[in-house]
Amino acid sequence: MLIEKDIVILGGGIAGLWLLNRLRNAGYAAVLLERAALGTGQSIASQGMIHGGMKYALSGALTGAAQSIANMPQHWQACLQGKGDVDLRGTNLLSDAYYMLPRQSVRSRLNAFFGSKAVRGKIDAVETEDLPAFFKGHLNGPLYRLHDIVLDVPSLLTTLANTAKNHIYQINWDNTRINHSADGTVQSIALPNGIELRAQRFISTCGEGTEALLQILRPAKVAMQIRPLQMVVVKHKLPHSLHVHCVSDQLTATPELTVTTHPCKDGAKAWYLGGELAESGASLGKDAQVQRSKSKLAELFPWCDFSTASWHSFYINRAEAKQADGKRPDNVSVHSVGNVLYCWPTKLTLAPNMANTVLDALKAQAVLPLQLSDAPLPGLEFPGIAVSPWDAMTDETQGGSSA
Ligand SMILES: Cc1cc2nc3c(=O)[nH]c(=O)nc-3n(C[C@H](O)[C@H](O)[C@H](O)COP(=O)(O)OP(=O)(O)OC[C@H]3O[C@@H](n4cnc5c(N)ncnc54)[C@H](O)[C@@H]3O)c2cc1C
């Protein structure tokens, strides 16, 4: 059976789900095919920070990366209120603020920069009496408050998926095949049950999984890179929800530690540790990474007792379009080759920009909605949402109780 759609998206992380919503709102008959649970890989592992790029300005200047992301918190806030280009009502907000805690040695430099005109209105110094309870009585230096938000990513993915649930399908590449020509043009996707799926455009938002598509389709001049991390989850019963970048003596775009806090299904709280700790820990064993994390938290927050906490870590890659220097791209990447678009949002925060770029590219290529049938694809199931790292980590997985 031949089924025609305007757009077939491969990959249901934040990029694919956001794009699916935008395309369907614009009238395209669009479907999404996912090989695992939605968000598997980077999106479900992300810290959920929707930021305006201030951490990229830590080196004391507004870089290209900082500028391209500057207005994103407002964009997402509008969506959360149901007034944006995608309806995110139903997504849980974990925090409406993000803090930046500098080490003693960099305070004067940061004070000067954060007081400068370039960043005015984006960051405030917190007065002692306004310190969050976690820091009260323990800080003798400045704490900065960023106008960023932190989202609960499982609820974000659920909200995005629910609005297009009948158009999102699980596929298994063992019984699915891409029919393509030598120049990388996709003719169709052969699904089980004899369904041949054709579309005006096929869009890859497969994250790290894009590499397998690149191997099959071999588009000229499209390549990807991965940057590895070892993230740490600390599950405990402390009452505090902490959302903070800890800024080291070296002012670089990556804080020495980034902490977000996530509610777990078992009632515990999870502090989720990223930043430089996760980047430099990617080459270490799990035990070594957990030990470093314990030392780092003891050094930065000596008033906290983690004696009953359980510690876990896992490896995960960030997947992006290849850069000459191997560093993080400044913005989203959308590469159009024949009838395929290869897309990487670079950041969760930038998913709206990626979707805008795709819609602009479709318009420029005169790919318009053809009023095709929007009937569901028969015989395929909804894939479900991936389990978050903090709920996937149990005492059996690794780490055990801290000593
Ligand atoms: C640990 C970590 C923390 C992060 N924290 C933040 C943060 O706080 N804020 C921020 O802005 N950004 C953050 N990021 C970056 C952000 O998470 C990613 O840029 C974003 O999630 C990428 O989304 P994606 O949809 O492109 O890819 P992914 O989320 O990786 O999704 C790809 C999807 O495609 C599916 N797939 C793969 N191959 C195939 C195939 N062949 N066929 C069908 N489906 C396929 C996968 O199963 C998956 O569902 C973080 C990244 C990491 C790794």
Coordinates of C-alpha atoms and ligand atoms in Angstrom, one line a residue:
M1 CA 0.0 0.0 0.0
L2 CA 1.4 3.4 -0.9
I3 CA 0.9 6.2 1.6
E4 CA 1.9 9.8 0.8
K5 CA 2.6 12.5 3.4
D6 CA 4.1 16.0 3.1
I7 CA 6.8 15.3 5.6
V8 CA 8.3 12.3 7.4
I9 CA 10.4 13.1 10.5
L10 CA 12.9 10.5 11.7
G11 CA 13.7 10.8 15.4
G12 CA 11.5 11.9 18.3
G13 CA 13.7 13.9 20.7
I14 CA 13.0 17.5 21.4
A15 CA 14.0 18.5 17.9
G16 CA 11.6 16.1 16.1
L17 CA 8.7 16.6 18.5
W18 CA 8.9 20.4 18.3
L19 CA 9.2 20.3 14.6
L20 CA 6.3 17.9 14.2
N21 CA 4.1 20.4 16.2
R22 CA 5.2 23.3 14.1
L23 CA 4.7 21.5 10.8
R24 CA 1.3 20.2 11.7
N25 CA 0.2 23.7 13.0
A26 CA 1.3 25.0 9.6
G27 CA -1.0 22.5 7.8
Y28 CA 1.6 19.9 6.6
A29 CA 0.5 16.2 6.8
A30 CA 3.6 15.3 8.9
V31 CA 4.4 12.1 10.7
L32 CA 7.2 11.1 13.0
L33 CA 9.0 7.7 13.1
E34 CA 10.9 6.8 16.3
R35 CA 13.1 3.8 16.8
A36 CA 13.0 3.7 20.6
A37 CA 11.1 5.7 23.3
L38 CA 10.6 9.4 22.6
G39 CA 13.5 11.4 23.9
T40 CA 15.9 8.5 24.2
G41 CA 19.5 9.8 24.2
Q42 CA 20.1 13.5 24.8
S43 CA 16.7 15.0 25.4
I44 CA 15.6 12.8 28.3
A45 CA 19.2 13.2 29.7
S46 CA 19.2 17.0 29.4
Q47 CA 19.2 19.2 32.5
G48 CA 16.1 21.1 31.2
M49 CA 17.8 24.5 31.4
I50 CA 16.2 27.0 29.0
H51 CA 18.9 29.6 29.1
G52 CA 19.7 32.9 27.5
G53 CA 23.3 32.3 26.9
M54 CA 24.8 34.0 29.9
K55 CA 27.0 31.1 30.8
Y56 CA 28.6 31.5 27.3
A57 CA 29.4 35.0 28.3
L58 CA 31.5 33.9 31.3
S59 CA 34.7 34.6 29.5
G60 CA 33.7 38.2 29.7
A61 CA 32.3 38.9 26.2
L62 CA 29.0 38.2 24.4
T63 CA 30.0 35.5 21.9
G64 CA 28.0 34.4 18.8
A65 CA 26.6 31.5 20.9
A66 CA 25.4 33.9 23.6
Q67 CA 23.7 36.2 21.0
S68 CA 21.9 33.4 19.1
I69 CA 20.3 32.1 22.3
A70 CA 19.6 35.4 24.1
N71 CA 15.8 35.5 23.6
M72 CA 15.0 31.9 24.1
P73 CA 13.7 32.0 27.7
Q74 CA 11.1 34.5 26.7
H75 CA 10.1 32.4 23.6
W76 CA 9.7 29.3 25.8
Q77 CA 7.8 31.3 28.5
A78 CA 5.2 32.4 25.9
C79 CA 4.8 28.7 24.8
L80 CA 4.4 27.6 28.5
Q81 CA 1.5 30.1 28.7
G82 CA -0.1 28.8 25.5
K83 CA 0.8 32.0 23.7
G84 CA 3.7 30.8 21.6
D85 CA 4.3 29.0 18.3
V86 CA 3.9 25.6 20.2
D87 CA 1.5 25.0 23.1
L88 CA 3.5 23.8 26.1
R89 CA 0.7 24.2 28.7
G90 CA 1.0 21.0 30.9
T91 CA 4.8 21.1 31.0
N92 CA 6.1 21.4 34.6
L93 CA 8.4 24.3 35.5
L94 CA 11.1 23.1 37.9
S95 CA 12.5 26.6 38.5
D96 CA 11.8 30.1 37.3
A97 CA 15.4 31.2 38.1
Y98 CA 18.9 30.0 37.8
Y99 CA 21.8 31.0 40.0
M100 CA 25.5 31.6 39.3
L101 CA 27.9 31.1 42.2
P102 CA 31.4 32.3 41.5
R103 CA 34.6 31.3 43.2
Q104 CA 36.3 34.0 45.3
S105 CA 39.0 34.6 42.7
V106 CA 36.7 35.5 39.9
R107 CA 34.2 37.6 41.8
S108 CA 35.6 41.1 40.9
R109 CA 35.9 40.3 37.2
L110 CA 32.3 38.9 37.1
N111 CA 31.0 41.9 39.1
A112 CA 32.4 44.2 36.5
F113 CA 31.1 42.2 33.6
F114 CA 27.6 41.5 35.1
G115 CA 27.3 45.2 35.9
S116 CA 28.1 46.2 32.3
K117 CA 25.6 47.5 29.8
A118 CA 26.0 44.4 27.6
V119 CA 24.2 42.1 30.1
R120 CA 22.0 44.5 32.0
G121 CA 18.5 43.1 32.7
K122 CA 19.6 39.5 32.1
I123 CA 21.3 38.9 35.4
D124 CA 21.0 40.4 39.0
A125 CA 23.2 40.2 42.0
V126 CA 21.1 38.6 44.9
E127 CA 21.0 40.7 48.1
T128 CA 21.9 38.7 51.3
E129 CA 18.3 38.9 52.6
D130 CA 17.0 37.5 49.3
L131 CA 19.3 34.5 49.2
P132 CA 17.5 31.1 48.6
A133 CA 17.2 29.1 51.8
F134 CA 19.9 26.7 50.6
F135 CA 22.6 29.4 50.7
K136 CA 21.3 31.4 53.7
G137 CA 24.0 31.7 56.4
H138 CA 26.6 29.9 54.2
L139 CA 27.6 32.5 51.6
N140 CA 29.8 35.5 52.1
G141 CA 30.2 36.5 48.5
P142 CA 27.8 37.3 45.7
L143 CA 25.3 35.1 44.1
Y144 CA 23.8 36.0 40.7
R145 CA 20.3 35.3 39.5
L146 CA 19.8 34.6 35.8
H147 CA 16.5 35.1 34.1
D148 CA 16.5 31.5 32.9
I149 CA 14.1 28.7 33.5
V150 CA 14.4 25.0 34.2
L151 CA 11.8 22.5 32.8
D152 CA 10.8 19.0 33.7
V153 CA 11.9 17.3 30.5
P154 CA 9.7 14.2 30.8
S155 CA 6.6 16.4 31.0
L156 CA 7.9 18.6 28.2
L157 CA 8.2 15.6 25.9
T158 CA 4.8 14.2 27.0
T159 CA 3.2 17.6 26.3
L160 CA 4.7 17.8 22.8
A161 CA 3.8 14.2 22.0
N162 CA 0.3 14.4 23.2
T163 CA -0.7 17.1 20.7
A164 CA 0.3 14.9 17.8
K165 CA -0.1 11.4 19.3
N166 CA -1.8 9.9 16.3
H167 CA 1.0 10.8 14.1
I168 CA 3.9 9.5 16.1
Y169 CA 5.0 5.8 15.5
Q170 CA 7.5 3.3 16.7
I171 CA 9.5 1.7 14.0
N172 CA 12.0 -1.2 14.1
W173 CA 14.8 -0.9 11.5
D174 CA 15.0 -4.8 11.4
N175 CA 11.8 -4.7 9.4
T176 CA 11.9 -1.2 7.9
R177 CA 14.0 -0.1 4.9
I178 CA 15.0 3.2 3.3
N179 CA 14.6 3.0 -0.5
H180 CA 17.0 5.6 -1.9
S181 CA 19.0 6.5 -5.0
A182 CA 22.8 6.8 -5.3
D183 CA 22.7 10.6 -4.7
G184 CA 21.1 10.2 -1.3
T185 CA 17.5 11.0 -2.4
V186 CA 15.0 9.0 -0.4
Q187 CA 12.3 7.4 -2.6
S188 CA 10.3 5.9 0.2
I189 CA 10.4 4.1 3.5
A190 CA 9.3 0.5 3.3
L191 CA 7.4 -0.2 6.6
P192 CA 6.1 -3.6 7.7
N193 CA 2.6 -4.7 6.5
G194 CA 3.6 -3.7 3.0
I195 CA 3.3 0.0 3.6
E196 CA 5.4 2.2 1.4
L197 CA 5.7 5.7 2.8
R198 CA 6.5 8.6 0.5
A199 CA 6.9 12.2 1.3
Q200 CA 7.9 15.6 -0.2
R201 CA 10.7 15.8 2.4
F202 CA 12.3 13.4 4.9
I203 CA 13.8 15.1 7.9
S204 CA 16.3 13.6 10.2
T205 CA 16.3 14.7 13.9
C206 CA 18.0 11.5 15.0
G207 CA 20.6 13.0 17.3
E208 CA 23.5 10.6 17.5
G209 CA 21.5 8.1 15.4
T210 CA 22.0 10.4 12.4
E211 CA 25.4 8.8 11.9
A212 CA 23.7 5.6 10.7
L213 CA 21.6 7.5 8.2
L214 CA 24.7 9.3 6.9
Q215 CA 26.3 6.0 6.4
I216 CA 23.3 4.8 4.3
L217 CA 22.5 8.0 2.3
R218 CA 26.1 9.4 2.1
P219 CA 25.1 13.1 1.5
A220 CA 28.0 15.3 0.4
K221 CA 29.3 17.7 3.0
V222 CA 27.1 16.6 5.9
A223 CA 28.9 15.2 8.9
M224 CA 28.4 15.1 12.6
Q225 CA 30.4 15.1 15.8
I226 CA 29.9 13.8 19.3
R227 CA 31.1 15.4 22.5
P228 CA 31.0 12.9 25.4
L229 CA 29.9 13.4 29.0
Q230 CA 29.7 11.4 32.2
M231 CA 26.7 12.8 34.1
V232 CA 26.1 12.1 37.8
V233 CA 22.8 11.6 39.7
V234 CA 22.8 12.1 43.5
K235 CA 19.5 10.9 45.0
H236 CA 18.9 12.2 48.5
K237 CA 16.3 13.5 50.9
L238 CA 17.6 17.0 51.4
P239 CA 14.7 19.5 51.1
H240 CA 16.5 21.9 48.7
S241 CA 16.0 22.2 45.0
L242 CA 19.2 23.6 43.7
H243 CA 19.6 25.1 40.2
V244 CA 23.1 26.6 40.0
H245 CA 26.2 27.1 37.8
C246 CA 29.3 27.1 39.9
V247 CA 32.0 29.2 38.2
S248 CA 35.6 28.2 38.6
D249 CA 38.8 30.3 38.7
Q250 CA 39.1 29.8 34.9
L251 CA 36.4 31.9 33.3
T252 CA 35.3 29.6 30.5
A253 CA 31.9 29.0 28.8
T254 CA 31.5 25.8 30.8
P255 CA 30.9 26.2 34.5
E256 CA 33.0 23.8 36.8
L257 CA 29.7 22.3 38.0
T258 CA 26.1 22.7 36.9
V259 CA 23.4 21.4 39.3
T260 CA 19.7 20.9 38.5
T261 CA 17.2 19.2 40.8
H262 CA 14.5 16.8 39.7
P263 CA 11.7 15.1 41.5
C264 CA 11.9 11.2 41.3
K265 CA 9.0 8.9 41.1
D266 CA 10.1 7.2 44.4
G267 CA 9.7 10.5 46.3
A268 CA 13.5 11.3 46.5
K269 CA 15.1 14.3 45.0
A270 CA 17.9 14.0 42.4
W271 CA 20.6 16.5 42.1
Y272 CA 21.8 16.1 38.5
L273 CA 25.5 17.1 38.0
G274 CA 26.8 18.4 34.7
G275 CA 29.2 21.1 33.5
E276 CA 33.0 20.7 33.4
L277 CA 32.7 17.8 35.9
A278 CA 30.8 15.8 33.3
E279 CA 33.0 16.9 30.4
S280 CA 36.3 16.0 32.0
G281 CA 34.7 12.9 33.6
A282 CA 33.8 11.3 30.3
S283 CA 37.2 9.5 30.1
L284 CA 37.0 8.2 33.7
G285 CA 35.6 5.1 35.2
K286 CA 32.3 5.3 37.0
D287 CA 33.8 4.9 40.5
A288 CA 36.3 7.6 39.9
Q289 CA 33.6 10.0 38.6
V290 CA 31.4 9.4 41.7
Q291 CA 34.4 10.0 44.0
R292 CA 35.2 13.3 42.2
S293 CA 31.6 14.4 42.5
K294 CA 31.5 13.7 46.2
S295 CA 34.7 15.7 46.7
K296 CA 33.3 18.6 44.5
L297 CA 30.0 18.8 46.4
A298 CA 31.8 18.6 49.8
E299 CA 34.2 21.5 48.7
L300 CA 31.4 23.7 47.3
F301 CA 28.7 23.0 49.8
P302 CA 30.4 21.9 53.0
W303 CA 27.2 22.4 55.0
C304 CA 25.4 19.6 53.2
D305 CA 25.2 16.1 54.6
F306 CA 25.1 13.4 51.8
S307 CA 25.7 10.5 54.1
T308 CA 22.5 8.8 53.1
A309 CA 22.6 9.8 49.4
S310 CA 22.9 7.3 46.6
W311 CA 25.3 8.2 43.8
H312 CA 25.1 7.1 40.2
S313 CA 26.7 8.0 36.9
F314 CA 26.2 7.3 33.2
Y315 CA 27.9 8.1 29.9
I316 CA 26.1 10.1 27.2
N317 CA 27.1 11.9 24.0
R318 CA 26.1 15.3 22.7
A319 CA 25.5 15.0 19.0
E320 CA 25.9 18.0 16.7
A321 CA 26.9 19.0 13.2
K322 CA 30.6 18.7 12.7
Q323 CA 32.7 21.8 13.4
A324 CA 36.2 22.4 12.2
D325 CA 37.4 22.9 15.8
G326 CA 35.3 20.1 17.2
K327 CA 33.7 22.6 19.7
R328 CA 30.0 23.3 20.3
P329 CA 28.3 25.0 17.3
D330 CA 27.1 28.5 18.0
N331 CA 23.6 27.8 16.6
V332 CA 21.3 25.2 15.1
S333 CA 22.4 23.2 12.1
V334 CA 20.0 22.4 9.2
H335 CA 21.6 20.8 6.0
S336 CA 19.4 20.2 3.0
V337 CA 20.5 17.6 0.5
G338 CA 18.1 16.5 -2.2
N339 CA 14.8 15.7 -0.4
V340 CA 16.4 15.1 3.0
L341 CA 17.1 17.7 5.7
Y342 CA 19.6 16.8 8.4
C343 CA 19.0 18.7 11.6
W344 CA 20.7 19.2 14.9
P345 CA 19.3 21.8 17.4
T346 CA 22.7 22.0 19.3
K347 CA 20.7 22.8 22.5
L348 CA 17.3 21.8 23.9
T349 CA 16.8 25.6 24.3
L350 CA 17.3 26.1 20.5
A351 CA 14.7 23.6 19.3
P352 CA 12.3 26.5 18.4
N353 CA 15.1 28.1 16.2
M354 CA 15.8 24.8 14.5
A355 CA 12.1 24.4 13.6
N356 CA 12.0 28.0 12.3
T357 CA 15.0 27.3 10.1
V358 CA 13.4 24.1 8.7
L359 CA 10.1 25.9 8.0
D360 CA 12.0 28.7 6.2
A361 CA 14.0 26.1 4.2
L362 CA 10.7 24.3 3.1
K363 CA 9.2 27.6 2.0
A364 CA 12.4 28.5 0.1
Q365 CA 12.2 25.1 -1.6
A366 CA 8.4 25.6 -2.4
V367 CA 7.5 22.6 -0.3
L368 CA 4.0 23.5 0.7
P369 CA 1.1 21.5 2.3
L370 CA -0.5 19.4 -0.5
Q371 CA -3.8 18.7 1.4
L372 CA -2.9 15.0 1.6
S373 CA -4.7 12.5 3.7
D374 CA -3.9 12.8 7.4
A375 CA -5.2 9.4 8.3
P376 CA -3.0 7.5 10.8
L377 CA -0.6 4.8 9.5
P378 CA -2.1 1.4 10.1
G379 CA -0.5 -1.2 12.3
L380 CA 2.1 1.0 14.0
E381 CA 2.1 1.8 17.7
F382 CA 2.9 5.0 19.7
P383 CA 6.5 4.6 21.2
G384 CA 6.0 6.1 24.7
I385 CA 8.3 8.5 26.5
A386 CA 11.8 7.5 27.6
V387 CA 12.5 7.1 31.4
S388 CA 14.5 9.9 32.9
P389 CA 18.1 9.1 34.2
W390 CA 17.0 9.9 37.8
D391 CA 14.1 7.4 37.6
A392 CA 16.2 4.8 35.7
M393 CA 19.0 4.9 38.4
T394 CA 18.2 2.6 41.3
D395 CA 20.6 1.4 44.1
E396 CA 21.1 -1.7 41.9
T397 CA 22.4 0.3 38.9
Q398 CA 25.6 1.6 40.5
G399 CA 27.1 3.7 43.2
G400 CA 25.1 2.5 46.3
S401 CA 25.0 4.7 49.4
S402 CA 27.7 7.2 50.0
A403 CA 30.3 6.5 52.7
Ligands
LIG1 C1 23.6 15.4 29.6 C2 23.1 16.5 28.7 C3 22.5 17.6 29.3 C4 22.0 18.7 28.5 N1 21.4 19.7 29.1 C5 20.9 20.7 28.3 C6 20.2 21.8 29.0 O1 20.1 21.9 30.2 N2 19.7 22.8 28.2 C7 19.9 22.7 26.8 O2 19.4 23.7 26.1 N3 20.5 21.7 26.2 C8 21.0 20.7 26.9 N4 21.6 19.6 26.3 C9 21.6 19.5 24.9 C10 20.2 18.9 24.4 O3 19.8 17.9 25.3 C11 20.3 18.4 23.0 O4 20.8 19.4 22.1 C12 18.9 18.0 22.5 O5 18.2 17.2 23.4 C13 19.1 17.3 21.1 O6 17.8 16.8 20.8 P1 17.6 15.9 19.5 O7 16.1 15.8 19.4 O8 18.3 16.5 18.3 O9 18.3 14.6 19.8 P2 17.9 13.4 20.8 O10 17.3 13.9 22.1 O11 19.2 12.6 21.0 O12 16.8 12.5 20.1 C14 17.1 11.7 19.0 C15 15.9 10.8 18.8 O13 16.0 10.1 17.6 C16 15.8 8.7 17.8 N5 16.5 8.0 16.7 C17 17.9 7.8 16.6 N6 18.1 7.2 15.5 C18 17.0 6.9 14.9 C19 16.6 6.3 13.6 N7 17.5 5.8 12.8 N8 15.3 6.2 13.3 C20 14.3 6.7 14.1 N9 14.6 7.3 15.3 C21 15.9 7.5 15.6 C22 16.3 8.5 19.2 O14 15.8 7.3 19.8 C23 15.8 9.7 19.9 O15 14.5 9.6 20.4 C24 22.1 18.6 27.1 C25 22.6 17.4 26.5 C26 23.1 16.4 27.3 C27 23.7 15.2 26.6

